[in-house]
Amino acid sequence: MNPVPVIGLEVHAQLRTRTKIFCGCRHEYGARPNSRTCPVCLGLPGSLPVLNGSAVRLALRLGAALGCRIRTRSGFARKNYFYPDLPRNYQITQHAEPLCEGGWLEIGPLGARRTIPLERIHLEDDAGKMLSARSGRGVDFNRAGVPLAEIVTRPELCSGEEARLFLRELRRLLRALDVCDGDMEKGNLRCDANISLRPAPGAPTGARVELKNLNSLRGVRKALDHEIARQGARLAGGTAVAAETRGWDARRGATVFQRAKERSSDYRYFPEPDLPALVVDEAMLASIRRELPELPAARELRYVRELGLAGDVAATLCESSALAVYFEAMAETVDDARACANWVTGEVLRLCGETGVDVAEFPVPPDEAAALLRRVARGGLSLCAAKAAFATMVAEGATAADAIARAGMGLIGDREHLSSVIARVIATYPEQAALCRAGKAGVADWLTGRVMAATGGRADPRLTAEILRAALMRPDDG
Ligand code: ADP
Ligand code: MG
Ligand code: ZN
């Protein structure tokens, strides 16, 4: 019997505040190293932390959305360790009394959802960042003091894929709540994964390995899959798994030993003497609950149940609120939710990818996209032409009406207009027309070219061919 993986995640989400958690320095990514620092976040003697209320509200928003119990009185503690990126030599975190406890997150596709229980969510400050050798060795403290919510799951995930799904679900929730940017590449969302194997049902688990700082969804899955195989091989070979901290080496595709696992007592936690208890009053909590938006999972379900969208399309739309908002704005004036959904997940996403623009900054407003689709629905425009017009609108900022007129796509189906153009072309080139009637190959293509030139390339090719054929039919043809 195969041993069963037991996995728990510790996710760090940088909260979207304007300033840091204990000082007024800007929380800003990409600024010149050490330009966003002050005595507090540099840990200078005598400086005192003051808790940022926005950080608390964002953490509460997350806790409320995840169904956590909120502690009305929580506290901060010092977690002591030495590392060059930690200026005070201790992190201010919540230990015995976290802000949020319990709660859960549902993961997986609709119809096959699984509930993953949470342990806790607490507030803490981020550390600085070691700079690479290339930029000159040193430490950048701009990140030191950035507010973090640490979301800790119970050890109830069963595979690398489940861990990936959990993170993806959490990421879209964080984004929908405006709590965190959820950009793993920039490091504002980071994940450590704990993994042990249970040799047989009911048996105690083996030692737990902690995989540090996995910086992509795929990385999380791959690192866990590798670690499951590594621990499995050790068990099968009769060697125990050691409790240790390992990192993921993406290039080698393997987890690598970093250090023996520290124990809680190694950190010499004690209550932070410079901060009072964090008290959350009922009114504040009530207003936070009232202001929660429709959550992505609920939105996805509504799209499937009420709008009849396919599950995967609904899931794609609900990946980002901006995308969902765009879709809903279109669907308000187009009487076909599926067509709108396909348009957004197809055209809008593709053009975003090609132009490198975020959906939130997409240049064509949804009502213009809707105008195109209404034209298609009325039969005045082919879907293909609508897509071409849309590309023009994105590239040149044209309105739907402009793009259609300019590309002359409105001519499609205008048989009378095209017939008169063709009659004029035949009258202008009587010799070629005669050759064509006589069956000379290639002349019809040449005449088609003249029709295209006369319409500025706006003639519908199929209709042109049909009218031309009828006009140039040899007397004995029919
Ligand atoms: P630490 O502070 O040492 O990291 P915690 O008790 O806070 O320890 O647990 C951290 C994470 O470890 C949690 O996500 C939890 O679900 C997970 N975890 C606990 N026990 C196990 C286990 N046996 N195997 C895998 N993960 C586990
Ligand atoms: Mg840990
Ligand atoms: Zn500061």
Short mmCIF file of C-alpha atoms and ligand atoms in Angstrom, two decimals:
data_model
loop_
_atom_site.label_atom_id
_atom_site.label_comp_id
_atom_site.label_asym_id
_atom_site.label_seq_id
_atom_site.Cartn_x
_atom_site.Cartn_y
_atom_site.Cartn_z
CA MET A 1 0.00 0.00 0.00
CA ASN A 2 1.27 3.43 -0.91
CA PRO A 3 1.89 5.87 1.92
CA VAL A 4 -0.48 8.85 1.93
CA PRO A 5 0.91 12.40 1.65
CA VAL A 6 -0.05 14.82 4.41
CA ILE A 7 0.41 18.43 3.36
CA GLY A 8 -0.13 21.77 5.08
CA LEU A 9 0.64 25.18 3.64
CA GLU A 10 1.88 28.40 5.19
CA VAL A 11 1.11 31.23 2.81
CA HIS A 12 2.43 34.75 3.21
CA ALA A 13 0.39 37.47 1.56
CA GLN A 14 1.65 41.05 1.51
CA LEU A 15 -1.30 43.27 2.39
CA ARG A 16 -2.18 46.07 -0.01
CA THR A 17 -1.64 48.96 2.35
CA ARG A 18 -0.18 52.33 1.41
CA THR A 19 2.35 52.21 4.24
CA LYS A 20 4.18 49.57 6.26
CA ILE A 21 2.72 47.76 9.23
CA PHE A 22 4.51 49.57 12.07
CA CYS A 23 5.75 52.84 10.50
CA GLY A 24 4.78 55.42 7.89
CA CYS A 25 7.24 54.29 5.20
CA ARG A 26 5.67 53.62 1.84
CA HIS A 27 4.90 50.01 0.99
CA GLU A 28 6.15 50.09 -2.56
CA TYR A 29 7.68 47.50 -4.85
CA GLY A 30 10.70 48.23 -7.00
CA ALA A 31 11.90 51.46 -5.38
CA ARG A 32 15.63 52.22 -5.09
CA PRO A 33 17.06 49.94 -2.37
CA ASN A 34 16.75 51.34 1.16
CA SER A 35 14.88 54.45 0.00
CA ARG A 36 11.73 53.43 1.90
CA THR A 37 13.12 53.07 5.39
CA CYS A 38 13.07 54.84 8.76
CA PRO A 39 14.34 54.17 12.28
CA VAL A 40 11.34 51.93 13.03
CA CYS A 41 11.65 49.52 10.10
CA LEU A 42 15.44 49.62 10.40
CA GLY A 43 15.06 48.51 14.01
CA LEU A 44 17.09 51.38 15.43
CA PRO A 45 17.25 51.52 19.24
CA GLY A 46 14.56 53.61 20.84
CA SER A 47 12.16 53.50 17.90
CA LEU A 48 8.63 52.32 18.61
CA PRO A 49 6.16 50.46 16.37
CA VAL A 50 2.64 51.77 15.81
CA LEU A 51 0.16 49.34 14.27
CA ASN A 52 -1.29 50.27 10.86
CA GLY A 53 -5.10 50.09 11.01
CA SER A 54 -5.41 49.35 7.28
CA ALA A 55 -3.35 46.20 7.67
CA VAL A 56 -5.71 45.02 10.40
CA ARG A 57 -8.78 45.79 8.30
CA LEU A 58 -7.39 43.89 5.30
CA ALA A 59 -6.53 40.86 7.41
CA LEU A 60 -10.02 40.97 8.91
CA ARG A 61 -11.55 41.20 5.44
CA LEU A 62 -9.70 38.04 4.49
CA GLY A 63 -10.62 36.32 7.75
CA ALA A 64 -14.28 37.23 7.30
CA ALA A 65 -14.28 35.95 3.70
CA LEU A 66 -12.73 32.65 4.80
CA GLY A 67 -15.22 32.11 7.61
CA CYS A 68 -12.65 32.42 10.39
CA ARG A 69 -13.42 33.09 14.03
CA ILE A 70 -12.15 36.58 14.74
CA ARG A 71 -10.40 37.16 18.03
CA THR A 72 -11.68 40.41 19.51
CA ARG A 73 -8.48 40.72 21.53
CA SER A 74 -5.28 39.42 19.97
CA GLY A 75 -1.64 40.15 20.64
CA PHE A 76 1.80 40.40 19.11
CA ALA A 77 4.93 38.48 20.00
CA ARG A 78 8.61 38.61 19.21
CA LYS A 79 10.01 35.71 17.24
CA ASN A 80 13.74 35.86 17.78
CA TYR A 81 16.28 34.78 15.21
CA PHE A 82 19.33 36.21 13.56
CA TYR A 83 19.47 36.81 9.84
CA PRO A 84 20.99 39.76 7.96
CA ASP A 85 17.66 40.76 6.39
CA LEU A 86 16.02 41.10 9.83
CA PRO A 87 17.25 44.39 11.31
CA ARG A 88 15.82 43.95 14.83
CA ASN A 89 16.88 40.31 15.09
CA TYR A 90 13.29 39.50 15.85
CA GLN A 91 10.13 39.44 13.82
CA ILE A 92 6.96 40.93 15.26
CA THR A 93 4.26 38.35 14.70
CA GLN A 94 1.20 36.88 16.36
CA HIS A 95 1.92 33.65 18.17
CA ALA A 96 -0.39 32.45 20.92
CA GLU A 97 -3.22 34.83 20.03
CA PRO A 98 -3.68 35.12 16.27
CA LEU A 99 -6.25 37.53 14.85
CA CYS A 100 -8.19 34.79 13.01
CA GLU A 101 -8.66 31.11 13.74
CA GLY A 102 -10.38 28.28 11.89
CA GLY A 103 -12.18 28.95 8.64
CA TRP A 104 -11.92 27.07 5.39
CA LEU A 105 -11.44 27.33 1.65
CA GLU A 106 -13.12 25.20 -1.00
CA ILE A 107 -10.93 24.08 -3.86
CA GLY A 108 -11.33 22.18 -7.12
CA PRO A 109 -13.86 22.36 -9.94
CA LEU A 110 -17.59 22.92 -9.31
CA GLY A 111 -19.27 19.64 -8.55
CA ALA A 112 -16.04 18.19 -7.13
CA ARG A 113 -15.22 20.82 -4.50
CA ARG A 114 -13.20 19.86 -1.44
CA THR A 115 -13.14 21.83 1.77
CA ILE A 116 -9.70 22.58 3.17
CA PRO A 117 -9.80 23.70 6.80
CA LEU A 118 -7.56 26.51 7.99
CA GLU A 119 -5.57 26.67 11.18
CA ARG A 120 -5.22 30.42 11.53
CA ILE A 121 -4.45 33.75 9.92
CA HIS A 122 -2.15 36.12 11.71
CA LEU A 123 -0.44 39.45 11.11
CA GLU A 124 3.31 39.92 11.00
CA ASP A 125 5.97 42.07 9.38
CA ASP A 126 8.01 41.08 6.36
CA ALA A 127 11.81 40.92 6.40
CA GLY A 128 14.16 42.81 4.07
CA LYS A 129 15.71 41.21 1.05
CA MET A 130 19.25 40.05 0.42
CA LEU A 131 20.54 41.56 -2.80
CA SER A 132 22.27 39.33 -5.29
CA ALA A 133 25.99 39.39 -5.89
CA ARG A 134 25.42 40.98 -9.27
CA SER A 135 23.91 44.16 -7.89
CA GLY A 136 26.61 44.37 -5.24
CA ARG A 137 26.14 42.37 -2.06
CA GLY A 138 23.92 44.00 0.47
CA VAL A 139 20.49 44.14 2.01
CA ASP A 140 17.45 46.09 0.86
CA PHE A 141 15.22 47.03 3.79
CA ASN A 142 12.41 48.50 1.67
CA ARG A 143 10.49 45.28 2.24
CA ALA A 144 11.24 45.19 5.96
CA GLY A 145 8.04 46.03 7.78
CA VAL A 146 5.68 45.38 4.90
CA PRO A 147 2.49 43.91 6.40
CA LEU A 148 1.93 40.20 5.92
CA ALA A 149 -1.04 37.99 6.58
CA GLU A 150 0.13 34.46 7.15
CA ILE A 151 -2.51 31.93 6.23
CA VAL A 152 -1.87 28.51 7.74
CA THR A 153 -3.86 25.48 6.60
CA ARG A 154 -4.52 22.33 8.58
CA PRO A 155 -2.48 19.41 7.21
CA GLU A 156 -5.29 18.12 5.03
CA LEU A 157 -4.07 18.54 1.49
CA CYS A 158 -3.21 15.24 -0.20
CA SER A 159 -1.15 15.99 -3.28
CA GLY A 160 0.98 18.55 -5.05
CA GLU A 161 -1.93 19.26 -7.37
CA GLU A 162 -4.26 19.95 -4.45
CA ALA A 163 -1.74 22.36 -2.99
CA ARG A 164 -1.58 24.14 -6.35
CA LEU A 165 -5.38 24.35 -6.52
CA PHE A 166 -5.50 25.71 -2.99
CA LEU A 167 -3.03 28.45 -3.79
CA ARG A 168 -4.81 29.37 -7.00
CA GLU A 169 -8.14 29.59 -5.21
CA LEU A 170 -6.62 31.65 -2.41
CA ARG A 171 -4.92 33.93 -4.91
CA ARG A 172 -8.12 34.79 -6.74
CA LEU A 173 -9.85 35.42 -3.41
CA LEU A 174 -7.05 37.71 -2.22
CA ARG A 175 -7.29 39.63 -5.47
CA ALA A 176 -11.07 39.85 -5.47
CA LEU A 177 -10.91 41.25 -1.95
CA ASP A 178 -8.17 43.75 -2.89
CA VAL A 179 -6.25 42.36 0.03
CA CYS A 180 -3.10 41.33 -1.85
CA ASP A 181 -1.84 41.60 -5.43
CA GLY A 182 -1.21 37.85 -5.49
CA ASP A 183 1.82 38.17 -7.73
CA MET A 184 4.12 35.29 -6.84
CA GLU A 185 6.80 36.46 -9.24
CA LYS A 186 7.12 39.75 -7.39
CA GLY A 187 7.03 37.87 -4.11
CA ASN A 188 3.97 39.53 -2.69
CA LEU A 189 2.43 36.07 -2.37
CA ARG A 190 4.74 33.33 -1.11
CA CYS A 191 4.22 29.78 -0.03
CA ASP A 192 5.98 27.28 2.23
CA ALA A 193 4.72 23.71 2.09
CA ASN A 194 4.94 21.14 4.90
CA ILE A 195 4.88 17.53 3.85
CA SER A 196 5.05 14.18 5.57
CA LEU A 197 3.91 10.70 4.62
CA ARG A 198 1.49 8.50 6.50
CA PRO A 199 2.74 4.92 5.92
CA ALA A 200 -0.68 3.36 6.47
CA PRO A 201 -4.18 4.57 7.37
CA GLY A 202 -4.34 5.38 11.07
CA ALA A 203 -0.56 5.20 11.47
CA PRO A 204 1.29 8.28 12.69
CA THR A 205 2.91 10.40 10.00
CA GLY A 206 6.64 10.39 9.40
CA ALA A 207 8.77 13.44 10.12
CA ARG A 208 7.63 16.64 8.41
CA VAL A 209 9.76 18.43 5.87
CA GLU A 210 9.19 22.14 5.23
CA LEU A 211 9.71 23.33 1.65
CA LYS A 212 10.58 27.00 1.65
CA ASN A 213 9.60 29.90 -0.59
CA LEU A 214 8.01 28.19 -3.53
CA ASN A 215 7.51 31.03 -5.96
CA SER A 216 5.04 29.78 -8.54
CA LEU A 217 1.92 27.63 -8.63
CA ARG A 218 3.71 25.05 -10.73
CA GLY A 219 6.72 25.19 -8.45
CA VAL A 220 4.53 24.27 -5.49
CA ARG A 221 3.13 21.25 -7.27
CA LYS A 222 6.45 20.07 -8.63
CA ALA A 223 8.35 20.53 -5.38
CA LEU A 224 5.70 18.56 -3.48
CA ASP A 225 5.55 15.79 -6.09
CA HIS A 226 9.30 15.45 -5.94
CA GLU A 227 9.32 15.45 -2.17
CA ILE A 228 6.54 12.82 -2.00
CA ALA A 229 8.66 10.58 -4.24
CA ARG A 230 11.83 11.24 -2.24
CA GLN A 231 10.20 10.50 1.11
CA GLY A 232 8.44 7.46 -0.38
CA ALA A 233 11.73 6.06 -1.61
CA ARG A 234 13.30 6.52 1.81
CA LEU A 235 10.40 4.80 3.55
CA ALA A 236 10.53 1.93 1.07
CA GLY A 237 14.27 1.61 1.68
CA GLY A 238 13.79 1.53 5.43
CA THR A 239 15.43 4.90 6.17
CA ALA A 240 13.58 7.45 8.23
CA VAL A 241 12.78 10.89 6.82
CA ALA A 242 14.51 13.66 8.74
CA ALA A 243 12.62 16.73 9.94
CA GLU A 244 14.28 19.43 7.92
CA THR A 245 13.86 22.54 5.84
CA ARG A 246 14.44 22.09 2.14
CA GLY A 247 14.38 24.39 -0.86
CA TRP A 248 13.20 23.78 -4.41
CA ASP A 249 15.85 23.81 -7.11
CA ALA A 250 13.79 24.38 -10.26
CA ARG A 251 16.75 23.81 -12.55
CA ARG A 252 17.58 20.40 -11.13
CA GLY A 253 13.92 19.63 -10.50
CA ALA A 254 14.73 18.49 -6.97
CA THR A 255 14.32 19.60 -3.37
CA VAL A 256 17.61 20.31 -1.62
CA PHE A 257 18.58 20.27 2.04
CA GLN A 258 18.84 23.71 3.67
CA ARG A 259 18.85 23.17 7.41
CA ALA A 260 17.57 20.98 10.20
CA LYS A 261 14.04 22.01 11.23
CA GLU A 262 14.00 24.55 14.01
CA ARG A 263 11.56 24.03 16.84
CA SER A 264 9.18 26.62 18.26
CA SER A 265 11.35 26.87 21.39
CA ASP A 266 14.31 27.90 19.24
CA TYR A 267 12.57 31.22 18.62
CA ARG A 268 12.17 32.18 22.28
CA TYR A 269 8.78 33.76 21.64
CA PHE A 270 7.62 36.33 24.17
CA PRO A 271 4.89 38.99 24.12
CA GLU A 272 5.88 42.16 22.26
CA PRO A 273 6.20 44.79 25.01
CA ASP A 274 6.04 47.78 22.66
CA LEU A 275 2.54 47.09 21.30
CA PRO A 276 -0.77 47.07 23.15
CA ALA A 277 -3.31 44.30 22.62
CA LEU A 278 -5.07 44.46 19.28
CA VAL A 279 -8.75 45.00 19.99
CA VAL A 280 -11.35 44.54 17.27
CA ASP A 281 -14.75 45.97 18.07
CA GLU A 282 -18.06 44.62 16.85
CA ALA A 283 -18.92 47.70 14.79
CA MET A 284 -15.68 47.48 12.82
CA LEU A 285 -16.17 43.78 12.18
CA ALA A 286 -19.77 44.32 11.14
CA SER A 287 -18.80 46.98 8.60
CA ILE A 288 -16.09 44.74 7.21
CA ARG A 289 -18.55 41.89 6.75
CA ARG A 290 -21.07 44.24 5.17
CA GLU A 291 -18.52 45.48 2.64
CA LEU A 292 -17.42 42.04 1.43
CA PRO A 293 -17.93 41.76 -2.34
CA GLU A 294 -19.40 38.73 -4.06
CA LEU A 295 -16.62 36.14 -3.69
CA PRO A 296 -15.15 34.44 -6.77
CA ALA A 297 -16.51 30.99 -5.90
CA ALA A 298 -20.05 32.33 -5.48
CA ARG A 299 -19.73 34.31 -8.69
CA GLU A 300 -18.55 31.22 -10.57
CA LEU A 301 -21.51 29.23 -9.32
CA ARG A 302 -23.91 32.01 -10.32
CA TYR A 303 -22.46 32.14 -13.84
CA VAL A 304 -23.05 28.42 -14.27
CA ARG A 305 -26.46 28.18 -12.58
CA GLU A 306 -28.05 31.43 -13.66
CA LEU A 307 -26.31 32.34 -16.90
CA GLY A 308 -25.79 28.83 -18.20
CA LEU A 309 -22.05 29.19 -18.77
CA ALA A 310 -19.80 26.15 -19.03
CA GLY A 311 -17.86 25.44 -15.84
CA ASP A 312 -14.41 26.08 -17.29
CA VAL A 313 -15.51 29.34 -18.95
CA ALA A 314 -17.06 30.55 -15.69
CA ALA A 315 -13.87 29.62 -13.84
CA THR A 316 -11.73 31.55 -16.30
CA LEU A 317 -13.94 34.64 -16.01
CA CYS A 318 -13.76 34.50 -12.22
CA GLU A 319 -9.94 34.33 -12.18
CA SER A 320 -9.91 38.12 -12.04
CA SER A 321 -12.58 40.56 -10.93
CA ALA A 322 -11.67 42.87 -13.79
CA LEU A 323 -12.46 40.12 -16.27
CA ALA A 324 -15.75 39.28 -14.57
CA VAL A 325 -16.74 42.95 -14.44
CA TYR A 326 -15.96 43.32 -18.15
CA PHE A 327 -18.05 40.29 -18.95
CA GLU A 328 -21.00 41.44 -16.86
CA ALA A 329 -20.92 44.91 -18.40
CA MET A 330 -21.11 43.33 -21.86
CA ALA A 331 -23.82 40.88 -20.90
CA GLU A 332 -25.99 43.76 -19.73
CA THR A 333 -26.68 44.90 -23.29
CA VAL A 334 -26.06 41.74 -25.31
CA ASP A 335 -28.80 39.19 -24.99
CA ASP A 336 -26.43 36.23 -25.08
CA ALA A 337 -24.31 35.58 -21.99
CA ARG A 338 -22.46 32.70 -23.60
CA ALA A 339 -21.41 34.75 -26.60
CA CYS A 340 -20.15 37.47 -24.25
CA ALA A 341 -18.30 34.94 -22.12
CA ASN A 342 -16.65 33.40 -25.17
CA TRP A 343 -15.72 36.84 -26.40
CA VAL A 344 -14.10 37.81 -23.12
CA THR A 345 -12.27 34.54 -22.50
CA GLY A 346 -11.28 34.38 -26.16
CA GLU A 347 -10.70 37.80 -27.72
CA VAL A 348 -10.16 39.99 -24.68
CA LEU A 349 -7.77 37.57 -22.98
CA ARG A 350 -5.89 36.87 -26.19
CA LEU A 351 -5.41 40.56 -26.98
CA CYS A 352 -4.36 41.20 -23.38
CA GLY A 353 -1.74 38.51 -23.79
CA GLU A 354 -0.53 39.82 -27.14
CA THR A 355 -0.32 43.44 -26.05
CA GLY A 356 0.85 42.75 -22.50
CA VAL A 357 -1.96 44.88 -21.10
CA ASP A 358 -3.79 44.00 -17.91
CA VAL A 359 -7.56 43.43 -18.24
CA ALA A 360 -8.14 46.30 -15.83
CA GLU A 361 -6.47 48.63 -18.34
CA PHE A 362 -7.98 47.08 -21.46
CA PRO A 363 -8.33 49.93 -23.99
CA VAL A 364 -11.74 48.98 -25.42
CA PRO A 365 -14.62 49.62 -23.01
CA PRO A 366 -17.08 46.74 -22.60
CA ASP A 367 -20.01 48.64 -24.14
CA GLU A 368 -18.03 49.00 -27.38
CA ALA A 369 -17.31 45.28 -27.40
CA ALA A 370 -21.00 44.77 -26.73
CA ALA A 371 -21.88 46.98 -29.73
CA LEU A 372 -19.87 44.63 -31.94
CA LEU A 373 -21.58 41.54 -30.61
CA ARG A 374 -25.01 43.12 -31.07
CA ARG A 375 -24.10 43.71 -34.73
CA VAL A 376 -23.14 40.06 -35.02
CA ALA A 377 -26.41 39.00 -33.42
CA ARG A 378 -28.40 41.13 -35.88
CA GLY A 379 -26.60 39.38 -38.73
CA GLY A 380 -24.91 42.50 -40.03
CA LEU A 381 -21.42 41.32 -39.25
CA SER A 382 -19.67 37.98 -39.29
CA LEU A 383 -17.97 36.82 -36.11
CA CYS A 384 -14.73 36.73 -38.01
CA ALA A 385 -15.09 40.35 -39.14
CA ALA A 386 -16.06 41.35 -35.62
CA LYS A 387 -12.81 39.86 -34.35
CA ALA A 388 -10.83 41.79 -36.95
CA ALA A 389 -12.67 44.99 -36.05
CA PHE A 390 -11.97 44.37 -32.36
CA ALA A 391 -8.26 44.05 -33.03
CA THR A 392 -8.39 47.43 -34.82
CA MET A 393 -10.26 48.95 -31.90
CA VAL A 394 -7.61 47.71 -29.49
CA ALA A 395 -4.72 48.86 -31.67
CA GLU A 396 -6.11 52.24 -32.69
CA GLY A 397 -8.65 53.12 -30.06
CA ALA A 398 -11.42 53.18 -32.68
CA THR A 399 -15.08 52.82 -31.75
CA ALA A 400 -16.94 49.76 -32.97
CA ALA A 401 -18.84 51.81 -35.57
CA ASP A 402 -15.60 53.36 -36.83
CA ALA A 403 -13.72 50.12 -37.07
CA ILE A 404 -16.54 48.45 -38.97
CA ALA A 405 -16.98 51.39 -41.36
CA ARG A 406 -13.28 51.79 -41.93
CA ALA A 407 -12.77 48.16 -42.68
CA GLY A 408 -15.97 48.28 -44.72
CA MET A 409 -17.14 45.21 -42.97
CA GLY A 410 -20.67 46.57 -43.20
CA LEU A 411 -20.67 45.59 -46.89
CA ILE A 412 -21.00 41.96 -46.04
CA GLY A 413 -24.39 40.87 -47.30
CA ASP A 414 -24.82 44.02 -49.41
CA ARG A 415 -25.37 42.21 -52.69
CA GLU A 416 -26.72 45.18 -54.62
CA HIS A 417 -23.76 47.38 -53.83
CA LEU A 418 -21.31 44.65 -54.80
CA SER A 419 -23.20 43.82 -58.03
CA SER A 420 -22.94 47.40 -59.21
CA VAL A 421 -19.20 47.51 -58.47
CA ILE A 422 -18.73 44.28 -60.41
CA ALA A 423 -20.79 45.53 -63.35
CA ARG A 424 -18.58 48.62 -63.47
CA VAL A 425 -15.40 46.48 -63.42
CA ILE A 426 -16.69 44.30 -66.27
CA ALA A 427 -17.59 47.39 -68.29
CA THR A 428 -14.12 48.84 -67.70
CA TYR A 429 -12.33 45.63 -68.76
CA PRO A 430 -14.42 44.16 -71.60
CA GLU A 431 -11.48 42.21 -73.12
CA GLN A 432 -10.64 40.46 -69.89
CA ALA A 433 -14.31 39.74 -69.34
CA ALA A 434 -14.48 38.12 -72.78
CA LEU A 435 -11.36 36.02 -72.07
CA CYS A 436 -12.90 34.90 -68.84
CA ARG A 437 -16.15 33.93 -70.61
CA ALA A 438 -14.00 31.96 -73.05
CA GLY A 439 -12.70 29.97 -70.08
CA LYS A 440 -9.15 31.36 -69.87
CA ALA A 441 -7.66 30.33 -66.57
CA GLY A 442 -6.61 32.95 -64.06
CA VAL A 443 -8.56 35.85 -65.56
CA ALA A 444 -11.36 35.50 -63.03
CA ASP A 445 -8.82 35.95 -60.22
CA TRP A 446 -7.50 39.03 -61.96
CA LEU A 447 -10.99 40.49 -62.21
CA THR A 448 -11.62 39.68 -58.53
CA GLY A 449 -8.49 41.68 -57.80
CA ARG A 450 -10.00 44.67 -59.67
CA VAL A 451 -13.19 44.37 -57.60
CA MET A 452 -11.11 44.34 -54.41
CA ALA A 453 -9.15 47.36 -55.58
CA ALA A 454 -12.37 49.20 -56.40
CA THR A 455 -13.73 48.54 -52.90
CA GLY A 456 -10.51 49.12 -51.04
CA GLY A 457 -10.37 45.42 -50.16
CA ARG A 458 -13.83 45.66 -48.62
CA ALA A 459 -15.74 43.26 -50.82
CA ASP A 460 -16.82 40.03 -49.24
CA PRO A 461 -14.79 37.42 -51.17
CA ARG A 462 -17.45 34.73 -51.21
CA LEU A 463 -20.17 37.04 -52.43
CA THR A 464 -17.81 38.58 -55.00
CA ALA A 465 -16.95 35.19 -56.43
CA GLU A 466 -20.62 34.27 -56.64
CA ILE A 467 -21.69 37.46 -58.43
CA LEU A 468 -18.70 37.39 -60.76
CA ARG A 469 -19.37 33.80 -61.74
CA ALA A 470 -22.98 34.62 -62.53
CA ALA A 471 -22.02 37.71 -64.53
CA LEU A 472 -19.33 35.95 -66.57
CA MET A 473 -21.07 32.69 -67.21
CA ARG A 474 -20.38 31.42 -70.74
CA PRO A 475 -23.57 31.26 -72.79
CA ASP A 476 -23.32 27.46 -73.06
CA ASP A 477 -22.69 27.03 -69.32
CA GLY A 478 -26.19 27.20 -68.27
P1 ADP B 1 5.87 25.60 12.31
O1 ADP B 1 5.64 26.88 12.99
O2 ADP B 1 6.97 24.81 12.86
O3 ADP B 1 6.00 25.73 10.83
P2 ADP B 1 3.05 24.86 12.66
O4 ADP B 1 2.48 24.04 13.78
O5 ADP B 1 2.70 26.28 12.62
O6 ADP B 1 4.61 24.65 12.64
O7 ADP B 1 2.56 24.16 11.32
C1 ADP B 1 2.90 24.66 10.12
C2 ADP B 1 2.24 23.84 9.02
O8 ADP B 1 2.60 22.48 9.10
C3 ADP B 1 0.74 23.89 8.99
O9 ADP B 1 0.37 24.25 7.67
C4 ADP B 1 0.32 22.47 9.26
O10 ADP B 1 -0.84 22.14 8.54
C5 ADP B 1 1.48 21.70 8.77
N1 ADP B 1 1.62 20.38 9.39
C6 ADP B 1 1.44 20.04 10.68
N2 ADP B 1 1.68 18.71 10.84
C7 ADP B 1 2.02 18.22 9.64
C8 ADP B 1 2.40 16.94 9.17
N3 ADP B 1 2.47 15.88 9.96
N4 ADP B 1 2.70 16.80 7.85
C9 ADP B 1 2.64 17.86 7.03
N5 ADP B 1 2.29 19.07 7.42
C10 ADP B 1 1.98 19.27 8.71
MG MG B 2 6.62 27.11 9.50
ZN ZN B 3 9.89 52.69 8.22
#
